Amino acid sequence: MESHKNTRQTIVRLLSAMGSAKEIQQYLKRFSQLDAKRFAVVKVGGAVLRDELNDLTSSLTFLQQVGLTPIVLHGAGPQLDEELQAAGITKQTVNGLRVTSPKALGIVRRVFQQQNLRLVEALQAMDTRATSVPSGVFLSGYLDKDVYGMVGKVDSINLAPI
């Protein structure tokens, strides 16, 4: 029982650095259910991948060590901005969303794959089990091709690849 209490306190400290009080309470409620599947969904921005990779991999490794399976959804905005600028593509946003041309989409895919591989390799270097699921989870259609170009909206989710 003491071990569970210490693990819970450690998780509260970790989550305090990662989320709001409401998110922490929701997570702890799920964590304390004995029959709950043991996973944690972690959303990570591109700046974290770029600037705080060591802290991120340590946190994800810790989650795995306490019996959770972290599922990471990550961005790569700053890295993408840099690559698009190098390719001579001007960043354009509408209503806070990046307009993505067919030419830019190839760069988007490459940058996200590079960042994903960087994270997976960093985790594996720490002997943490990690794999990439680059496609087949989110099924989507175009949000509004005339306005946003190749930007999609999620229509359904396929959990099988995860």
PDB file of C-alpha atoms in Angstrom:
ATOM      1  CA  MET A   1       0.000   0.000   0.000  1.00  0.00           C
ATOM      2  CA  GLU A   2       2.879   2.359   0.824  1.00  0.00           C
ATOM      3  CA  SER A   3       4.400   1.743  -2.614  1.00  0.00           C
ATOM      4  CA  HIS A   4       1.094   2.695  -4.291  1.00  0.00           C
ATOM      5  CA  LYS A   5       0.951   5.916  -2.198  1.00  0.00           C
ATOM      6  CA  ASN A   6       4.521   6.867  -3.192  1.00  0.00           C
ATOM      7  CA  THR A   7       3.808   6.112  -6.858  1.00  0.00           C
ATOM      8  CA  ARG A   8       0.644   8.233  -6.671  1.00  0.00           C
ATOM      9  CA  GLN A   9       2.569  11.162  -5.125  1.00  0.00           C
ATOM     10  CA  THR A  10       5.241  10.910  -7.811  1.00  0.00           C
ATOM     11  CA  ILE A  11       2.603  10.882 -10.542  1.00  0.00           C
ATOM     12  CA  VAL A  12       0.888  13.929  -9.013  1.00  0.00           C
ATOM     13  CA  ARG A  13       4.222  15.808  -9.110  1.00  0.00           C
ATOM     14  CA  LEU A  14       4.797  14.770 -12.724  1.00  0.00           C
ATOM     15  CA  LEU A  15       1.287  15.707 -13.799  1.00  0.00           C
ATOM     16  CA  SER A  16       1.494  19.051 -11.989  1.00  0.00           C
ATOM     17  CA  ALA A  17       4.212  20.040 -14.420  1.00  0.00           C
ATOM     18  CA  MET A  18       2.209  18.793 -17.398  1.00  0.00           C
ATOM     19  CA  GLY A  19      -1.449  19.742 -16.911  1.00  0.00           C
ATOM     20  CA  SER A  20      -4.210  21.636 -15.169  1.00  0.00           C
ATOM     21  CA  ALA A  21      -5.734  20.669 -11.839  1.00  0.00           C
ATOM     22  CA  LYS A  22      -8.840  19.366 -13.633  1.00  0.00           C
ATOM     23  CA  GLU A  23      -6.718  17.154 -15.918  1.00  0.00           C
ATOM     24  CA  ILE A  24      -4.796  15.832 -12.918  1.00  0.00           C
ATOM     25  CA  GLN A  25      -8.006  14.950 -11.045  1.00  0.00           C
ATOM     26  CA  GLN A  26      -9.429  13.177 -14.109  1.00  0.00           C
ATOM     27  CA  TYR A  27      -6.220  11.231 -14.543  1.00  0.00           C
ATOM     28  CA  LEU A  28      -5.986  10.252 -10.869  1.00  0.00           C
ATOM     29  CA  LYS A  29      -9.587   9.045 -10.922  1.00  0.00           C
ATOM     30  CA  ARG A  30      -8.791   6.782 -13.870  1.00  0.00           C
ATOM     31  CA  PHE A  31      -5.440   5.725 -12.386  1.00  0.00           C
ATOM     32  CA  SER A  32      -7.068   4.613  -9.150  1.00  0.00           C
ATOM     33  CA  GLN A  33      -9.589   2.333 -10.881  1.00  0.00           C
ATOM     34  CA  LEU A  34      -8.221  -1.178 -10.686  1.00  0.00           C
ATOM     35  CA  ASP A  35      -9.898  -2.310 -13.887  1.00  0.00           C
ATOM     36  CA  ALA A  36      -8.912   0.740 -15.949  1.00  0.00           C
ATOM     37  CA  LYS A  37      -6.597   0.230 -18.878  1.00  0.00           C
ATOM     38  CA  ARG A  38      -3.236   1.659 -17.900  1.00  0.00           C
ATOM     39  CA  PHE A  39      -2.399   4.286 -20.472  1.00  0.00           C
ATOM     40  CA  ALA A  40      -1.681   7.998 -20.576  1.00  0.00           C
ATOM     41  CA  VAL A  41      -2.292  10.205 -23.607  1.00  0.00           C
ATOM     42  CA  VAL A  42       0.296  12.974 -23.728  1.00  0.00           C
ATOM     43  CA  LYS A  43       0.048  15.901 -26.153  1.00  0.00           C
ATOM     44  CA  VAL A  44       3.443  17.428 -26.913  1.00  0.00           C
ATOM     45  CA  GLY A  45       4.148  20.576 -28.889  1.00  0.00           C
ATOM     46  CA  GLY A  46       6.971  20.837 -31.395  1.00  0.00           C
ATOM     47  CA  ALA A  47       8.851  23.294 -29.175  1.00  0.00           C
ATOM     48  CA  VAL A  48       9.028  20.632 -26.438  1.00  0.00           C
ATOM     49  CA  LEU A  49      10.476  18.127 -28.924  1.00  0.00           C
ATOM     50  CA  ARG A  50      13.001  20.728 -29.999  1.00  0.00           C
ATOM     51  CA  ASP A  51      13.967  22.218 -26.624  1.00  0.00           C
ATOM     52  CA  GLU A  52      13.093  19.693 -23.904  1.00  0.00           C
ATOM     53  CA  LEU A  53      13.575  16.254 -25.455  1.00  0.00           C
ATOM     54  CA  ASN A  54      15.571  14.887 -22.490  1.00  0.00           C
ATOM     55  CA  ASP A  55      12.933  15.950 -19.940  1.00  0.00           C
ATOM     56  CA  LEU A  56      10.172  14.561 -22.146  1.00  0.00           C
ATOM     57  CA  THR A  57      11.835  11.186 -22.623  1.00  0.00           C
ATOM     58  CA  SER A  58      12.553  10.958 -18.879  1.00  0.00           C
ATOM     59  CA  SER A  59       8.897  11.657 -18.075  1.00  0.00           C
ATOM     60  CA  LEU A  60       7.634   9.159 -20.648  1.00  0.00           C
ATOM     61  CA  THR A  61      10.089   6.557 -19.391  1.00  0.00           C
ATOM     62  CA  PHE A  62       8.847   7.126 -15.844  1.00  0.00           C
ATOM     63  CA  LEU A  63       5.230   6.649 -16.909  1.00  0.00           C
ATOM     64  CA  GLN A  64       6.181   3.366 -18.539  1.00  0.00           C
ATOM     65  CA  GLN A  65       8.112   2.250 -15.442  1.00  0.00           C
ATOM     66  CA  VAL A  66       5.047   2.735 -13.226  1.00  0.00           C
ATOM     67  CA  GLY A  67       3.008   0.493 -15.516  1.00  0.00           C
ATOM     68  CA  LEU A  68       1.386   2.991 -17.857  1.00  0.00           C
ATOM     69  CA  THR A  69       1.590   3.019 -21.631  1.00  0.00           C
ATOM     70  CA  PRO A  70       2.144   6.587 -22.816  1.00  0.00           C
ATOM     71  CA  ILE A  71       0.507   7.406 -26.141  1.00  0.00           C
ATOM     72  CA  VAL A  72       2.115  10.568 -27.496  1.00  0.00           C
ATOM     73  CA  LEU A  73       0.459  12.942 -29.940  1.00  0.00           C
ATOM     74  CA  HIS A  74       3.039  15.484 -31.016  1.00  0.00           C
ATOM     75  CA  GLY A  75       3.363  18.587 -33.088  1.00  0.00           C
ATOM     76  CA  ALA A  76       6.290  20.026 -34.987  1.00  0.00           C
ATOM     77  CA  GLY A  77       5.242  23.621 -35.643  1.00  0.00           C
ATOM     78  CA  PRO A  78       8.575  25.406 -35.151  1.00  0.00           C
ATOM     79  CA  GLN A  79      10.441  22.735 -37.138  1.00  0.00           C
ATOM     80  CA  LEU A  80       7.862  22.953 -39.914  1.00  0.00           C
ATOM     81  CA  ASP A  81       8.037  26.752 -40.041  1.00  0.00           C
ATOM     82  CA  GLU A  82      11.795  26.505 -40.487  1.00  0.00           C
ATOM     83  CA  GLU A  83      11.595  23.892 -43.275  1.00  0.00           C
ATOM     84  CA  LEU A  84       8.823  25.705 -45.149  1.00  0.00           C
ATOM     85  CA  GLN A  85      10.771  28.959 -44.993  1.00  0.00           C
ATOM     86  CA  ALA A  86      13.872  27.176 -46.333  1.00  0.00           C
ATOM     87  CA  ALA A  87      11.728  25.883 -49.220  1.00  0.00           C
ATOM     88  CA  GLY A  88      10.501  29.407 -49.972  1.00  0.00           C
ATOM     89  CA  ILE A  89       6.938  28.715 -48.827  1.00  0.00           C
ATOM     90  CA  THR A  90       5.362  31.589 -46.911  1.00  0.00           C
ATOM     91  CA  LYS A  91       3.392  30.613 -43.825  1.00  0.00           C
ATOM     92  CA  GLN A  92      -0.271  31.500 -44.150  1.00  0.00           C
ATOM     93  CA  THR A  93      -2.934  30.977 -41.505  1.00  0.00           C
ATOM     94  CA  VAL A  94      -6.697  31.384 -41.569  1.00  0.00           C
ATOM     95  CA  ASN A  95      -8.666  31.322 -38.323  1.00  0.00           C
ATOM     96  CA  GLY A  96      -5.566  30.047 -36.514  1.00  0.00           C
ATOM     97  CA  LEU A  97      -5.055  27.100 -38.873  1.00  0.00           C
ATOM     98  CA  ARG A  98      -2.083  26.703 -41.177  1.00  0.00           C
ATOM     99  CA  VAL A  99      -3.068  26.730 -44.863  1.00  0.00           C
ATOM    100  CA  THR A 100      -1.321  23.761 -46.472  1.00  0.00           C
ATOM    101  CA  SER A 101      -0.711  23.561 -50.210  1.00  0.00           C
ATOM    102  CA  PRO A 102      -0.025  20.255 -51.978  1.00  0.00           C
ATOM    103  CA  LYS A 103       3.641  21.345 -52.288  1.00  0.00           C
ATOM    104  CA  ALA A 104       3.833  22.050 -48.550  1.00  0.00           C
ATOM    105  CA  LEU A 105       2.161  18.750 -47.645  1.00  0.00           C
ATOM    106  CA  GLY A 106       5.236  16.753 -48.669  1.00  0.00           C
ATOM    107  CA  ILE A 107       7.370  18.888 -46.364  1.00  0.00           C
ATOM    108  CA  VAL A 108       4.794  18.550 -43.576  1.00  0.00           C
ATOM    109  CA  ARG A 109       4.906  14.759 -43.800  1.00  0.00           C
ATOM    110  CA  ARG A 110       8.709  14.668 -43.883  1.00  0.00           C
ATOM    111  CA  VAL A 111       9.113  17.023 -40.896  1.00  0.00           C
ATOM    112  CA  PHE A 112       6.574  15.155 -38.767  1.00  0.00           C
ATOM    113  CA  GLN A 113       8.189  11.811 -39.614  1.00  0.00           C
ATOM    114  CA  GLN A 114      11.631  13.187 -38.709  1.00  0.00           C
ATOM    115  CA  GLN A 115      10.407  14.534 -35.373  1.00  0.00           C
ATOM    116  CA  ASN A 116       8.563  11.307 -34.610  1.00  0.00           C
ATOM    117  CA  LEU A 117      11.650   9.237 -35.361  1.00  0.00           C
ATOM    118  CA  ARG A 118      13.742  11.584 -33.212  1.00  0.00           C
ATOM    119  CA  LEU A 119      11.432  10.987 -30.245  1.00  0.00           C
ATOM    120  CA  VAL A 120      11.249   7.214 -30.768  1.00  0.00           C
ATOM    121  CA  GLU A 121      15.042   6.937 -31.069  1.00  0.00           C
ATOM    122  CA  ALA A 122      15.565   9.049 -27.923  1.00  0.00           C
ATOM    123  CA  LEU A 123      13.200   6.786 -25.984  1.00  0.00           C
ATOM    124  CA  GLN A 124      14.821   3.630 -27.305  1.00  0.00           C
ATOM    125  CA  ALA A 125      18.235   5.000 -26.339  1.00  0.00           C
ATOM    126  CA  MET A 126      16.910   5.047 -22.754  1.00  0.00           C
ATOM    127  CA  ASP A 127      15.820   1.396 -23.132  1.00  0.00           C
ATOM    128  CA  THR A 128      12.207   2.534 -23.178  1.00  0.00           C
ATOM    129  CA  ARG A 129       9.830   0.595 -25.386  1.00  0.00           C
ATOM    130  CA  ALA A 130       8.673   2.912 -28.180  1.00  0.00           C
ATOM    131  CA  THR A 131       7.264   2.582 -31.647  1.00  0.00           C
ATOM    132  CA  SER A 132       5.888   4.913 -34.282  1.00  0.00           C
ATOM    133  CA  VAL A 133       2.312   4.804 -35.541  1.00  0.00           C
ATOM    134  CA  PRO A 134       2.556   7.299 -38.405  1.00  0.00           C
ATOM    135  CA  SER A 135      -0.740   6.540 -40.112  1.00  0.00           C
ATOM    136  CA  GLY A 136      -3.990   4.631 -39.992  1.00  0.00           C
ATOM    137  CA  VAL A 137      -5.297   6.004 -36.683  1.00  0.00           C
ATOM    138  CA  PHE A 138      -7.091   9.193 -37.678  1.00  0.00           C
ATOM    139  CA  LEU A 139      -9.409   8.936 -40.673  1.00  0.00           C
ATOM    140  CA  SER A 140     -10.182  12.354 -42.062  1.00  0.00           C
ATOM    141  CA  GLY A 141     -11.622  14.433 -44.836  1.00  0.00           C
ATOM    142  CA  TYR A 142     -10.822  17.945 -45.972  1.00  0.00           C
ATOM    143  CA  LEU A 143     -11.829  20.710 -43.597  1.00  0.00           C
ATOM    144  CA  ASP A 144     -12.450  23.174 -46.444  1.00  0.00           C
ATOM    145  CA  LYS A 145     -10.108  22.648 -49.381  1.00  0.00           C
ATOM    146  CA  ASP A 146     -10.814  26.085 -50.885  1.00  0.00           C
ATOM    147  CA  VAL A 147      -9.912  27.887 -47.648  1.00  0.00           C
ATOM    148  CA  TYR A 148      -7.321  25.659 -45.936  1.00  0.00           C
ATOM    149  CA  GLY A 149      -5.908  23.557 -48.753  1.00  0.00           C
ATOM    150  CA  MET A 150      -4.852  20.075 -47.648  1.00  0.00           C
ATOM    151  CA  VAL A 151      -5.877  20.541 -43.990  1.00  0.00           C
ATOM    152  CA  GLY A 152      -8.166  17.794 -42.731  1.00  0.00           C
ATOM    153  CA  LYS A 153     -10.690  17.209 -39.997  1.00  0.00           C
ATOM    154  CA  VAL A 154     -10.857  13.923 -38.129  1.00  0.00           C
ATOM    155  CA  ASP A 155     -13.976  11.962 -39.060  1.00  0.00           C
ATOM    156  CA  SER A 156     -13.213   8.800 -37.095  1.00  0.00           C
ATOM    157  CA  ILE A 157     -10.506   7.063 -35.106  1.00  0.00           C
ATOM    158  CA  ASN A 158      -9.170   3.552 -35.665  1.00  0.00           C
ATOM    159  CA  LEU A 159      -7.610   2.239 -32.441  1.00  0.00           C
ATOM    160  CA  ALA A 160      -6.331  -1.006 -33.971  1.00  0.00           C
ATOM    161  CA  PRO A 161      -2.854   0.354 -34.922  1.00  0.00           C
ATOM    162  CA  ILE A 162      -2.351   1.600 -31.358  1.00  0.00           C
TER     163      ILE A 162
END
